[in-house]
Amino acid sequence: MAFNGTDRIVKAIHETAALLEEKGYDNIKIMDFCGTHEHTIVWNGLRSLMPENVELVAGPGCPVCVTPAFYVDQAIKLALEGVRVYTYGDMYHLPGSARPGSGEPRSLSEAKALGGEVVVVYSLLEAIKHARENTGDSVFIAVGFETTAPSTASAVVNNRLPQNLKILNVHRLTPPIMRYTFEKHRENPIRGVIAPGHVSTIVGARAWKFIPEEYGIPTVVAGFEAYDVLIAILLILRMLYKNKPGLVNEYSRAVSWEGNRAAQKLLEDCCEVNDALWRGLGYVPASGLAFREKYKWADAAVEYGIKEPTPEEWTYDLPPGCRCAEVTLGLAKPTDCPLFLKVCTPGTPYGPCMVSVEGACSVWARFGEGGVAEKLARELGL
Amino acid sequence: MCLGLPGKVVEVRPDGVAIVEYSGGLRSEADARTVDNVKPGDVVIVHAGIIISVIDEEEAKRQLEFLEEFISDLERKAEQLLP
Ligand code: SF4
């Protein structure tokens, strides 16, 4: 089931944008917070359909891109010490802190080439199955936002983990990074937010109430079809025009106001919120999940004595020249990075945002095969 | 990363794991303890091996009707503005 008539939505977007232009809105920045939304936007060429005064900006929607180099280094170390490491495919090539050409393995894939046992899985369930069938100690690297974290929580709370499998918990929360992002955009504020649809299935639409209430930014929870994203943009522009910033749930077929209670309960039972590290950014208050005391038996950090660097110990952890932190926050576009599609390509990724298929650099680069991205960027005057 | 795939629940096993069938007939396991009241026949969204949401098909219909009305209304308003 889908809405026919995206052309009508685009027309209405242009009409509303023209009315806003008259009111003095000459640069309306609308931010998405989900790699899958960014994919919908790029894949369907939605940027090219926008009026001149509407700019779609990709925000922090890629959990792999923000996973600290520290954890990649730890996972590489474990793999080389004979611990079997389970990882999502997206993390497999993610670089840690080793520099290219240093001779040190940069990623789990390189650790595997050096004899480490690294197994790519689609889910924690798959890792559990594999660990049951194979002896030896193992670790699963649990990355992801609120959408993914319940998989960890369910396995731990429902006692699904075999003795030989521990979890390196690197889950991150989205509302705190949104606040962080809004602050960084103070000079030229974000005018609309397309809230992440699948994170919202878990946390509920109500989790975003603070955006219109505290920041005065119109917010729409959106699905992932082209029409979903277009309607979200239209709703944001209408709210701006009426000067009534609010929260609309466009993805109500999958997202309720309260969200997924069962998953919320699991998360609440399993983890407590803590200050957490984000790659290239450092510590963001109350943005991570740590196992509660009663579940420390599942924690790979406890089992292997892994201690996150303190704010004082933390050092900037992106490869030299990579602008992934700014790209992640929507302060730079992939095309602003001098390495984009030159040194850093999907085949030979240099920075995290090119490694993950949901990283903005990767999405732009793959869509732009054969120079389309550059052409598009020129057309858009980027 | 937050990609979700829609599928239909075929069975929920006593251990709380569901068998979900996707378009094309592919079947796989998904944790069903991460959502309340899921039963065979439900259309669900699966992400990283867990069910994150049950699709409300009635709501999907209502939403499309709302969309149609919303757009038509805007079009009528735009017409009124024309000379
Ligand atoms: S193009 Fe590569 S190096 Fe540049 S910001 Fe993106 S990931 Fe980093």
Tab-separated table of C-alpha atoms and ligand atoms in Angstrom:
chain	number	residue	atom	x	y	z
A	1	MET	CA	0.000	0.000	0.000
A	2	ALA	CA	1.422	3.359	-0.907
A	3	PHE	CA	0.308	6.855	-1.684
A	4	ASN	CA	0.029	7.611	-5.379
A	5	GLY	CA	0.742	11.138	-6.354
A	6	THR	CA	4.098	12.130	-4.960
A	7	ASP	CA	4.106	14.824	-7.667
A	8	ARG	CA	1.182	16.475	-5.872
A	9	ILE	CA	3.144	16.492	-2.609
A	10	VAL	CA	6.159	18.013	-4.365
A	11	LYS	CA	3.926	20.707	-5.867
A	12	ALA	CA	2.504	21.544	-2.448
A	13	ILE	CA	6.043	21.675	-1.028
A	14	HIS	CA	7.014	24.213	-3.671
A	15	GLU	CA	3.895	26.318	-3.036
A	16	THR	CA	4.456	26.379	0.719
A	17	ALA	CA	8.168	27.094	0.314
A	18	ALA	CA	7.299	30.083	-1.888
A	19	LEU	CA	4.990	31.444	0.812
A	20	LEU	CA	7.786	30.969	3.349
A	21	GLU	CA	10.256	32.732	1.057
A	22	GLU	CA	7.951	35.771	1.174
A	23	LYS	CA	8.172	35.608	4.954
A	24	GLY	CA	11.954	35.776	4.725
A	25	TYR	CA	12.820	32.092	5.040
A	26	ASP	CA	15.582	31.814	2.457
A	27	ASN	CA	17.360	28.758	3.893
A	28	ILE	CA	15.140	26.166	5.555
A	29	LYS	CA	17.340	23.418	6.949
A	30	ILE	CA	15.492	20.148	7.520
A	31	MET	CA	17.466	17.401	9.205
A	32	ASP	CA	16.994	13.644	9.095
A	33	PHE	CA	18.390	11.509	11.910
A	34	CYS	CA	18.405	8.119	10.284
A	35	GLY	CA	20.701	6.538	7.722
A	36	THR	CA	17.712	4.809	6.170
A	37	HIS	CA	15.919	8.138	5.632
A	38	GLU	CA	19.095	9.505	4.071
A	39	HIS	CA	19.090	6.476	1.812
A	40	THR	CA	15.465	7.149	0.786
A	41	ILE	CA	16.346	10.790	0.080
A	42	VAL	CA	19.414	10.019	-2.023
A	43	TRP	CA	18.038	6.942	-3.738
A	44	ASN	CA	14.929	8.791	-4.919
A	45	GLY	CA	16.796	11.995	-5.740
A	46	LEU	CA	14.573	13.954	-3.344
A	47	ARG	CA	17.164	16.721	-2.913
A	48	SER	CA	16.836	17.591	-6.581
A	49	LEU	CA	13.060	17.952	-6.118
A	50	MET	CA	13.371	20.540	-3.360
A	51	PRO	CA	12.720	24.266	-3.818
A	52	GLU	CA	15.792	26.465	-3.633
A	53	ASN	CA	15.151	27.563	-0.058
A	54	VAL	CA	14.729	24.032	1.328
A	55	GLU	CA	17.864	22.121	2.249
A	56	LEU	CA	17.810	18.493	3.403
A	57	VAL	CA	20.665	17.767	5.788
A	58	ALA	CA	21.778	14.357	7.062
A	59	GLY	CA	22.231	14.242	10.842
A	60	PRO	CA	23.711	11.624	13.179
A	61	GLY	CA	21.838	8.576	11.915
A	62	CYS	CA	24.605	6.037	11.613
A	63	PRO	CA	25.501	4.181	14.824
A	64	VAL	CA	28.518	2.471	13.259
A	65	CYS	CA	29.981	5.846	12.217
A	66	VAL	CA	29.918	7.075	15.815
A	67	THR	CA	31.326	3.936	17.440
A	68	PRO	CA	34.555	5.053	19.153
A	69	ALA	CA	37.860	3.844	17.684
A	70	PHE	CA	38.637	2.617	21.213
A	71	TYR	CA	36.080	-0.192	20.917
A	72	VAL	CA	37.284	-1.222	17.476
A	73	ASP	CA	40.822	-1.423	18.896
A	74	GLN	CA	39.587	-3.523	21.807
A	75	ALA	CA	37.717	-5.897	19.498
A	76	ILE	CA	40.795	-6.265	17.271
A	77	LYS	CA	42.904	-7.008	20.332
A	78	LEU	CA	40.464	-9.659	21.554
A	79	ALA	CA	40.375	-11.293	18.114
A	80	LEU	CA	44.165	-11.437	17.979
A	81	GLU	CA	44.289	-12.890	21.497
A	82	GLY	CA	42.152	-15.823	20.411
A	83	VAL	CA	38.678	-14.647	21.435
A	84	ARG	CA	36.105	-15.169	18.701
A	85	VAL	CA	34.525	-11.836	17.780
A	86	TYR	CA	31.010	-11.568	16.336
A	87	THR	CA	30.188	-8.384	14.484
A	88	TYR	CA	27.568	-6.876	12.201
A	89	GLY	CA	28.779	-6.646	8.617
A	90	ASP	CA	28.717	-2.874	8.813
A	91	MET	CA	31.392	-2.910	11.532
A	92	TYR	CA	33.663	-5.419	9.828
A	93	HIS	CA	35.738	-2.897	7.902
A	94	LEU	CA	35.381	-0.048	10.411
A	95	PRO	CA	38.821	1.430	11.123
A	96	GLY	CA	40.083	1.718	14.688
A	97	SER	CA	42.841	4.101	15.648
A	98	ALA	CA	45.736	2.447	13.729
A	99	ARG	CA	46.940	4.553	10.799
A	100	PRO	CA	46.999	3.131	7.284
A	101	GLY	CA	50.482	1.847	6.489
A	102	SER	CA	51.449	1.566	10.168
A	103	GLY	CA	51.551	-2.215	9.911
A	104	GLU	CA	48.950	-2.510	12.682
A	105	PRO	CA	45.557	-4.006	11.785
A	106	ARG	CA	43.073	-1.197	11.245
A	107	SER	CA	39.854	-3.180	11.317
A	108	LEU	CA	38.339	-6.514	12.285
A	109	SER	CA	38.663	-7.643	8.672
A	110	GLU	CA	42.403	-7.004	8.879
A	111	ALA	CA	42.547	-8.802	12.226
A	112	LYS	CA	40.936	-11.758	10.536
A	113	ALA	CA	43.535	-11.692	7.773
A	114	LEU	CA	46.145	-11.934	10.543
A	115	GLY	CA	44.537	-15.087	11.888
A	116	GLY	CA	41.982	-13.666	14.325
A	117	GLU	CA	38.606	-15.375	14.416
A	118	VAL	CA	35.996	-12.850	13.325
A	119	VAL	CA	32.486	-13.932	12.376
A	120	VAL	CA	30.074	-11.600	10.610
A	121	VAL	CA	26.470	-12.072	11.760
A	122	TYR	CA	23.163	-10.466	10.919
A	123	SER	CA	21.850	-10.631	14.467
A	124	LEU	CA	22.712	-11.477	18.056
A	125	LEU	CA	20.456	-14.551	17.739
A	126	GLU	CA	22.771	-15.820	15.032
A	127	ALA	CA	25.829	-15.206	17.207
A	128	ILE	CA	24.151	-17.079	20.075
A	129	LYS	CA	23.507	-20.072	17.836
A	130	HIS	CA	27.063	-20.068	16.552
A	131	ALA	CA	28.554	-19.732	20.043
A	132	ARG	CA	26.453	-22.678	21.274
A	133	GLU	CA	27.733	-24.869	18.474
A	134	ASN	CA	31.379	-23.845	18.805
A	135	THR	CA	33.550	-24.025	21.888
A	136	GLY	CA	35.839	-21.206	22.923
A	137	ASP	CA	35.250	-17.775	24.416
A	138	SER	CA	33.526	-15.210	22.261
A	139	VAL	CA	32.362	-11.613	22.258
A	140	PHE	CA	29.547	-9.896	20.358
A	141	ILE	CA	30.011	-6.189	19.605
A	142	ALA	CA	26.627	-4.660	20.258
A	143	VAL	CA	26.306	-1.374	18.408
A	144	GLY	CA	23.179	0.494	17.445
A	145	PHE	CA	20.574	2.965	18.650
A	146	GLU	CA	17.311	2.267	20.495
A	147	THR	CA	16.098	0.150	17.564
A	148	THR	CA	18.879	-2.381	18.030
A	149	ALA	CA	19.461	-2.215	21.788
A	150	PRO	CA	16.363	-4.344	22.644
A	151	SER	CA	18.012	-7.291	20.883
A	152	THR	CA	20.816	-7.134	23.429
A	153	ALA	CA	18.434	-6.523	26.319
A	154	SER	CA	16.165	-9.426	25.356
A	155	ALA	CA	19.053	-11.877	25.040
A	156	VAL	CA	20.410	-10.875	28.441
A	157	VAL	CA	17.144	-10.560	30.383
A	158	ASN	CA	15.633	-13.707	28.831
A	159	ASN	CA	18.813	-15.586	29.621
A	160	ARG	CA	19.605	-16.581	26.069
A	161	LEU	CA	23.381	-16.125	26.210
A	162	PRO	CA	25.531	-19.241	26.448
A	163	GLN	CA	28.371	-19.222	29.000
A	164	ASN	CA	31.020	-18.607	26.340
A	165	LEU	CA	29.462	-15.455	24.864
A	166	LYS	CA	29.849	-11.978	26.354
A	167	ILE	CA	28.623	-8.649	25.028
A	168	LEU	CA	30.618	-5.498	24.390
A	169	ASN	CA	27.871	-2.939	24.897
A	170	VAL	CA	28.347	0.127	22.685
A	171	HIS	CA	24.666	1.073	22.287
A	172	ARG	CA	23.868	4.757	21.979
A	173	LEU	CA	20.742	6.877	22.472
A	174	THR	CA	19.341	9.337	19.934
A	175	PRO	CA	17.581	12.134	21.902
A	176	PRO	CA	20.828	13.295	23.604
A	177	ILE	CA	22.717	13.485	20.314
A	178	MET	CA	19.831	15.477	18.827
A	179	ARG	CA	20.171	18.070	21.573
A	180	TYR	CA	23.917	18.117	20.992
A	181	THR	CA	23.341	18.627	17.261
A	182	PHE	CA	20.817	21.460	17.753
A	183	GLU	CA	23.364	23.311	19.890
A	184	LYS	CA	26.009	22.972	17.174
A	185	HIS	CA	23.608	24.502	14.656
A	186	ARG	CA	22.689	27.512	16.783
A	187	GLU	CA	24.115	30.049	14.314
A	188	ASN	CA	22.015	28.818	11.422
A	189	PRO	CA	19.299	26.812	13.158
A	190	ILE	CA	17.635	23.639	12.001
A	191	ARG	CA	14.032	24.451	10.999
A	192	GLY	CA	12.596	20.977	10.824
A	193	VAL	CA	13.315	17.464	12.038
A	194	ILE	CA	12.429	14.203	10.332
A	195	ALA	CA	12.530	11.915	13.357
A	196	PRO	CA	13.929	8.404	12.918
A	197	GLY	CA	11.079	6.005	12.110
A	198	HIS	CA	12.442	2.762	13.439
A	199	VAL	CA	13.961	4.250	16.584
A	200	SER	CA	10.465	5.641	17.131
A	201	THR	CA	8.827	2.193	16.970
A	202	ILE	CA	10.681	1.545	20.247
A	203	VAL	CA	10.718	4.910	22.034
A	204	GLY	CA	7.345	6.102	20.702
A	205	ALA	CA	6.489	9.376	19.002
A	206	ARG	CA	6.270	11.029	22.425
A	207	ALA	CA	10.062	10.817	22.794
A	208	TRP	CA	10.356	13.770	20.387
A	209	LYS	CA	7.913	16.091	22.156
A	210	PHE	CA	10.851	18.052	23.522
A	211	ILE	CA	11.922	19.167	20.043
A	212	PRO	CA	8.958	21.479	19.276
A	213	GLU	CA	8.439	22.291	22.963
A	214	GLU	CA	11.995	23.204	23.927
A	215	TYR	CA	13.558	24.132	20.600
A	216	GLY	CA	10.501	25.321	18.666
A	217	ILE	CA	11.350	23.007	15.775
A	218	PRO	CA	8.529	21.298	13.807
A	219	THR	CA	9.059	17.532	13.951
A	220	VAL	CA	7.577	14.664	11.957
A	221	VAL	CA	8.074	10.947	12.622
A	222	ALA	CA	8.278	9.493	9.115
A	223	GLY	CA	8.298	6.149	7.345
A	224	PHE	CA	10.783	5.171	4.684
A	225	GLU	CA	8.972	5.398	1.364
A	226	ALA	CA	9.686	8.431	-0.788
A	227	TYR	CA	6.141	9.690	-0.159
A	228	ASP	CA	6.605	9.351	3.623
A	229	VAL	CA	9.652	11.602	3.566
A	230	LEU	CA	8.023	14.088	1.165
A	231	ILE	CA	4.904	14.337	3.289
A	232	ALA	CA	7.114	14.884	6.350
A	233	ILE	CA	8.819	17.775	4.573
A	234	LEU	CA	5.460	19.240	3.568
A	235	LEU	CA	4.097	18.954	7.117
A	236	ILE	CA	7.212	20.647	8.498
A	237	LEU	CA	6.855	23.518	6.012
A	238	ARG	CA	3.126	23.905	6.820
A	239	MET	CA	3.921	24.075	10.552
A	240	LEU	CA	6.609	26.670	9.884
A	241	TYR	CA	4.225	28.687	7.738
A	242	LYS	CA	1.531	28.636	10.403
A	243	ASN	CA	4.175	29.359	12.997
A	244	LYS	CA	2.941	26.396	15.027
A	245	PRO	CA	5.812	24.026	15.632
A	246	GLY	CA	4.411	20.665	16.700
A	247	LEU	CA	4.975	16.942	16.542
A	248	VAL	CA	3.237	14.817	13.894
A	249	ASN	CA	3.424	11.052	13.603
A	250	GLU	CA	3.282	10.284	9.901
A	251	TYR	CA	4.487	6.683	10.444
A	252	SER	CA	1.501	5.731	12.597
A	253	ARG	CA	1.170	2.381	10.813
A	254	ALA	CA	4.263	1.245	12.733
A	255	VAL	CA	4.818	3.841	15.474
A	256	SER	CA	2.520	4.506	18.419
A	257	TRP	CA	2.587	7.458	20.770
A	258	GLU	CA	3.927	5.373	23.680
A	259	GLY	CA	6.150	3.125	21.599
A	260	ASN	CA	6.965	-0.527	22.136
A	261	ARG	CA	6.352	-1.200	25.839
A	262	ALA	CA	7.841	-4.689	25.837
A	263	ALA	CA	11.111	-3.432	24.373
A	264	GLN	CA	11.171	-0.427	26.707
A	265	LYS	CA	10.722	-2.732	29.702
A	266	LEU	CA	13.571	-4.957	28.557
A	267	LEU	CA	15.870	-1.963	28.103
A	268	GLU	CA	14.919	-0.506	31.460
A	269	ASP	CA	15.502	-3.817	33.208
A	270	CYS	CA	18.811	-4.522	31.455
A	271	CYS	CA	20.589	-1.195	31.326
A	272	GLU	CA	21.062	2.154	32.934
A	273	VAL	CA	21.801	5.376	31.092
A	274	ASN	CA	25.352	6.696	31.282
A	275	ASP	CA	27.571	9.359	29.720
A	276	ALA	CA	29.104	7.846	26.631
A	277	LEU	CA	31.784	8.376	24.026
A	278	TRP	CA	30.956	9.249	20.410
A	279	ARG	CA	33.542	9.008	17.712
A	280	GLY	CA	35.071	12.335	16.786
A	281	LEU	CA	32.897	14.117	19.364
A	282	GLY	CA	33.957	12.806	22.770
A	283	TYR	CA	31.570	12.379	25.689
A	284	VAL	CA	27.893	13.194	25.284
A	285	PRO	CA	25.933	13.290	28.575
A	286	ALA	CA	23.383	10.516	29.211
A	287	SER	CA	23.750	9.079	25.717
A	288	GLY	CA	24.802	5.493	26.378
A	289	LEU	CA	23.495	2.298	27.956
A	290	ALA	CA	25.470	0.265	30.484
A	291	PHE	CA	24.512	-3.124	31.913
A	292	ARG	CA	23.001	-2.928	35.366
A	293	GLU	CA	24.887	-4.553	38.222
A	294	LYS	CA	22.779	-7.737	38.106
A	295	TYR	CA	23.677	-8.309	34.463
A	296	LYS	CA	27.396	-7.613	34.687
A	297	TRP	CA	27.968	-11.341	34.064
A	298	ALA	CA	27.081	-10.665	30.424
A	299	ASP	CA	29.451	-7.720	30.081
A	300	ALA	CA	32.579	-8.271	27.986
A	301	ALA	CA	34.038	-5.091	29.483
A	302	VAL	CA	33.961	-6.738	32.931
A	303	GLU	CA	35.136	-10.125	31.661
A	304	TYR	CA	38.140	-8.677	29.822
A	305	GLY	CA	38.846	-5.644	32.002
A	306	ILE	CA	38.039	-3.107	29.273
A	307	LYS	CA	37.890	0.405	30.706
A	308	GLU	CA	36.600	3.223	28.546
A	309	PRO	CA	38.960	6.215	28.483
A	310	THR	CA	37.868	9.028	30.807
A	311	PRO	CA	37.022	12.431	29.287
A	312	GLU	CA	40.590	13.495	30.163
A	313	GLU	CA	42.146	10.417	28.575
A	314	TRP	CA	40.072	10.499	25.392
A	315	THR	CA	41.842	11.749	22.290
A	316	TYR	CA	40.316	12.710	18.956
A	317	ASP	CA	39.749	9.423	17.169
A	318	LEU	CA	39.126	10.082	13.484
A	319	PRO	CA	41.803	9.439	10.857
A	320	PRO	CA	43.717	12.635	9.944
A	321	GLY	CA	41.848	14.727	7.394
A	322	CYS	CA	38.555	12.818	7.727
A	323	ARG	CA	35.625	15.166	8.347
A	324	CYS	CA	33.242	12.475	9.516
A	325	ALA	CA	32.386	14.266	12.783
A	326	GLU	CA	31.163	17.352	10.906
A	327	VAL	CA	29.414	15.192	8.306
A	328	THR	CA	27.694	13.259	11.100
A	329	LEU	CA	26.433	16.457	12.714
A	330	GLY	CA	25.289	17.883	9.378
A	331	LEU	CA	27.845	20.709	9.605
A	332	ALA	CA	29.609	19.541	6.420
A	333	LYS	CA	28.506	17.582	3.376
A	334	PRO	CA	30.447	14.553	2.175
A	335	THR	CA	31.419	16.591	-0.894
A	336	ASP	CA	33.065	19.157	1.419
A	337	CYS	CA	35.675	16.564	2.371
A	338	PRO	CA	38.707	16.763	0.074
A	339	LEU	CA	39.169	13.004	0.383
A	340	PHE	CA	35.611	12.180	-0.791
A	341	LEU	CA	35.730	9.850	-3.804
A	342	LYS	CA	39.434	10.559	-4.166
A	343	VAL	CA	41.284	8.807	-1.359
A	344	CYS	CA	38.115	7.652	0.361
A	345	THR	CA	35.784	5.480	-1.714
A	346	PRO	CA	33.324	2.671	-0.930
A	347	GLY	CA	35.942	0.179	-2.187
A	348	THR	CA	38.752	1.719	-0.146
A	349	PRO	CA	37.038	3.480	2.756
A	350	TYR	CA	39.269	5.750	4.808
A	351	GLY	CA	36.818	7.158	7.373
A	352	PRO	CA	33.896	5.603	9.280
A	353	CYS	CA	31.173	7.449	7.322
A	354	MET	CA	32.360	5.695	4.152
A	355	VAL	CA	32.511	2.249	5.778
A	356	SER	CA	28.984	1.831	7.014
A	357	VAL	CA	26.386	1.511	4.273
A	358	GLU	CA	24.338	4.028	6.243
A	359	GLY	CA	27.128	6.561	6.598
A	360	ALA	CA	26.351	9.758	4.692
A	361	CYS	CA	29.607	9.530	2.696
A	362	SER	CA	28.869	5.965	1.645
A	363	VAL	CA	25.263	6.744	0.671
A	364	TRP	CA	26.354	9.753	-1.398
A	365	ALA	CA	29.259	7.896	-2.994
A	366	ARG	CA	27.327	4.789	-3.984
A	367	PHE	CA	24.454	6.799	-5.378
A	368	GLY	CA	26.979	8.898	-7.239
A	369	GLU	CA	28.702	6.067	-9.064
A	370	GLY	CA	30.055	7.407	-12.341
A	371	GLY	CA	30.203	10.980	-11.064
A	372	VAL	CA	26.474	11.498	-10.528
A	373	ALA	CA	27.110	12.801	-7.019
A	374	GLU	CA	29.546	15.382	-8.287
A	375	LYS	CA	27.166	16.409	-11.038
A	376	LEU	CA	24.316	16.564	-8.584
A	377	ALA	CA	26.461	18.528	-6.154
A	378	ARG	CA	27.324	21.005	-8.915
A	379	GLU	CA	23.679	21.340	-9.877
A	380	LEU	CA	22.782	21.953	-6.280
A	381	GLY	CA	25.625	24.409	-5.964
A	382	LEU	CA	27.273	22.473	-3.126
B	1	MET	CA	21.720	-0.004	10.505
B	2	CYS	CA	18.159	0.782	11.544
B	3	LEU	CA	16.842	-0.851	8.412
B	4	GLY	CA	13.643	-2.762	9.101
B	5	LEU	CA	12.121	-5.429	6.899
B	6	PRO	CA	8.396	-6.128	6.838
B	7	GLY	CA	7.396	-9.787	7.051
B	8	LYS	CA	4.552	-12.042	8.157
B	9	VAL	CA	4.685	-14.087	11.347
B	10	VAL	CA	4.246	-17.789	10.574
B	11	GLU	CA	4.716	-19.182	14.063
B	12	VAL	CA	5.722	-18.095	17.554
B	13	ARG	CA	7.655	-20.842	19.334
B	14	PRO	CA	7.377	-21.421	23.084
B	15	ASP	CA	10.924	-20.064	23.550
B	16	GLY	CA	9.678	-16.668	22.329
B	17	VAL	CA	11.318	-16.886	18.937
B	18	ALA	CA	9.120	-16.320	15.875
B	19	ILE	CA	9.444	-17.616	12.351
B	20	VAL	CA	8.894	-14.725	9.949
B	21	GLU	CA	8.337	-15.006	6.217
B	22	TYR	CA	9.474	-12.185	3.943
B	23	SER	CA	8.427	-11.333	0.424
B	24	GLY	CA	10.024	-13.863	-1.875
B	25	GLY	CA	9.299	-16.659	0.600
B	26	LEU	CA	12.494	-16.409	2.634
B	27	ARG	CA	11.971	-17.413	6.272
B	28	SER	CA	14.063	-16.598	9.305
B	29	GLU	CA	13.953	-16.518	13.092
B	30	ALA	CA	13.259	-13.330	14.994
B	31	ASP	CA	13.041	-12.624	18.714
B	32	ALA	CA	9.355	-12.077	19.533
B	33	ARG	CA	9.838	-11.201	23.217
B	34	THR	CA	10.726	-7.685	22.154
B	35	VAL	CA	7.100	-6.873	21.371
B	36	ASP	CA	3.735	-7.482	23.104
B	37	ASN	CA	0.977	-9.716	21.728
B	38	VAL	CA	2.442	-10.904	18.479
B	39	LYS	CA	0.664	-13.796	16.772
B	40	PRO	CA	0.773	-15.775	13.536
B	41	GLY	CA	-0.534	-13.750	10.602
B	42	ASP	CA	0.666	-10.409	11.972
B	43	VAL	CA	2.677	-8.191	9.655
B	44	VAL	CA	5.727	-7.093	11.590
B	45	ILE	CA	8.916	-5.116	11.108
B	46	VAL	CA	12.092	-7.064	11.810
B	47	HIS	CA	15.389	-5.385	12.557
B	48	ALA	CA	18.634	-7.168	13.479
B	49	GLY	CA	16.814	-10.371	14.369
B	50	ILE	CA	14.120	-8.860	16.583
B	51	ILE	CA	10.527	-7.829	15.960
B	52	ILE	CA	10.394	-4.104	16.654
B	53	SER	CA	6.797	-3.383	15.677
B	54	VAL	CA	3.504	-4.921	14.590
B	55	ILE	CA	2.016	-3.048	11.647
B	56	ASP	CA	-1.466	-1.677	12.247
B	57	GLU	CA	-3.096	-2.250	8.861
B	58	GLU	CA	-6.268	-0.334	9.738
B	59	GLU	CA	-4.133	2.626	10.730
B	60	ALA	CA	-2.202	2.344	7.460
B	61	LYS	CA	-5.505	2.710	5.565
B	62	ARG	CA	-6.619	5.645	7.703
B	63	GLN	CA	-3.267	7.317	7.159
B	64	LEU	CA	-3.572	7.087	3.360
B	65	GLU	CA	-7.075	8.574	3.538
B	66	PHE	CA	-5.777	11.390	5.707
B	67	LEU	CA	-2.987	12.036	3.213
B	68	GLU	CA	-5.395	12.204	0.297
B	69	GLU	CA	-7.623	14.626	2.177
B	70	PHE	CA	-4.717	16.762	3.349
B	71	ILE	CA	-3.259	17.122	-0.148
B	72	SER	CA	-6.654	17.759	-1.801
B	73	ASP	CA	-7.372	20.415	0.776
B	74	LEU	CA	-4.074	22.156	0.066
B	75	GLU	CA	-4.790	21.980	-3.661
B	76	ARG	CA	-8.198	23.581	-3.170
B	77	LYS	CA	-6.623	26.356	-1.105
B	78	ALA	CA	-3.940	26.919	-3.736
B	79	GLU	CA	-6.635	27.183	-6.420
B	80	GLN	CA	-8.500	29.816	-4.437
B	81	LEU	CA	-5.345	31.915	-4.411
B	82	LEU	CA	-5.181	31.889	-8.214
B	83	PRO	CA	-6.576	34.956	-9.984
C	1	SF4	S1	34.741	11.103	2.606
C	1	SF4	FE1	35.860	9.618	3.885
C	1	SF4	S2	37.458	10.811	4.848
C	1	SF4	FE2	35.961	12.279	4.085
C	1	SF4	S3	34.521	12.633	5.802
C	1	SF4	FE3	33.685	10.962	4.571
C	1	SF4	S4	34.467	9.123	5.581
C	1	SF4	FE4	35.764	10.805	6.294
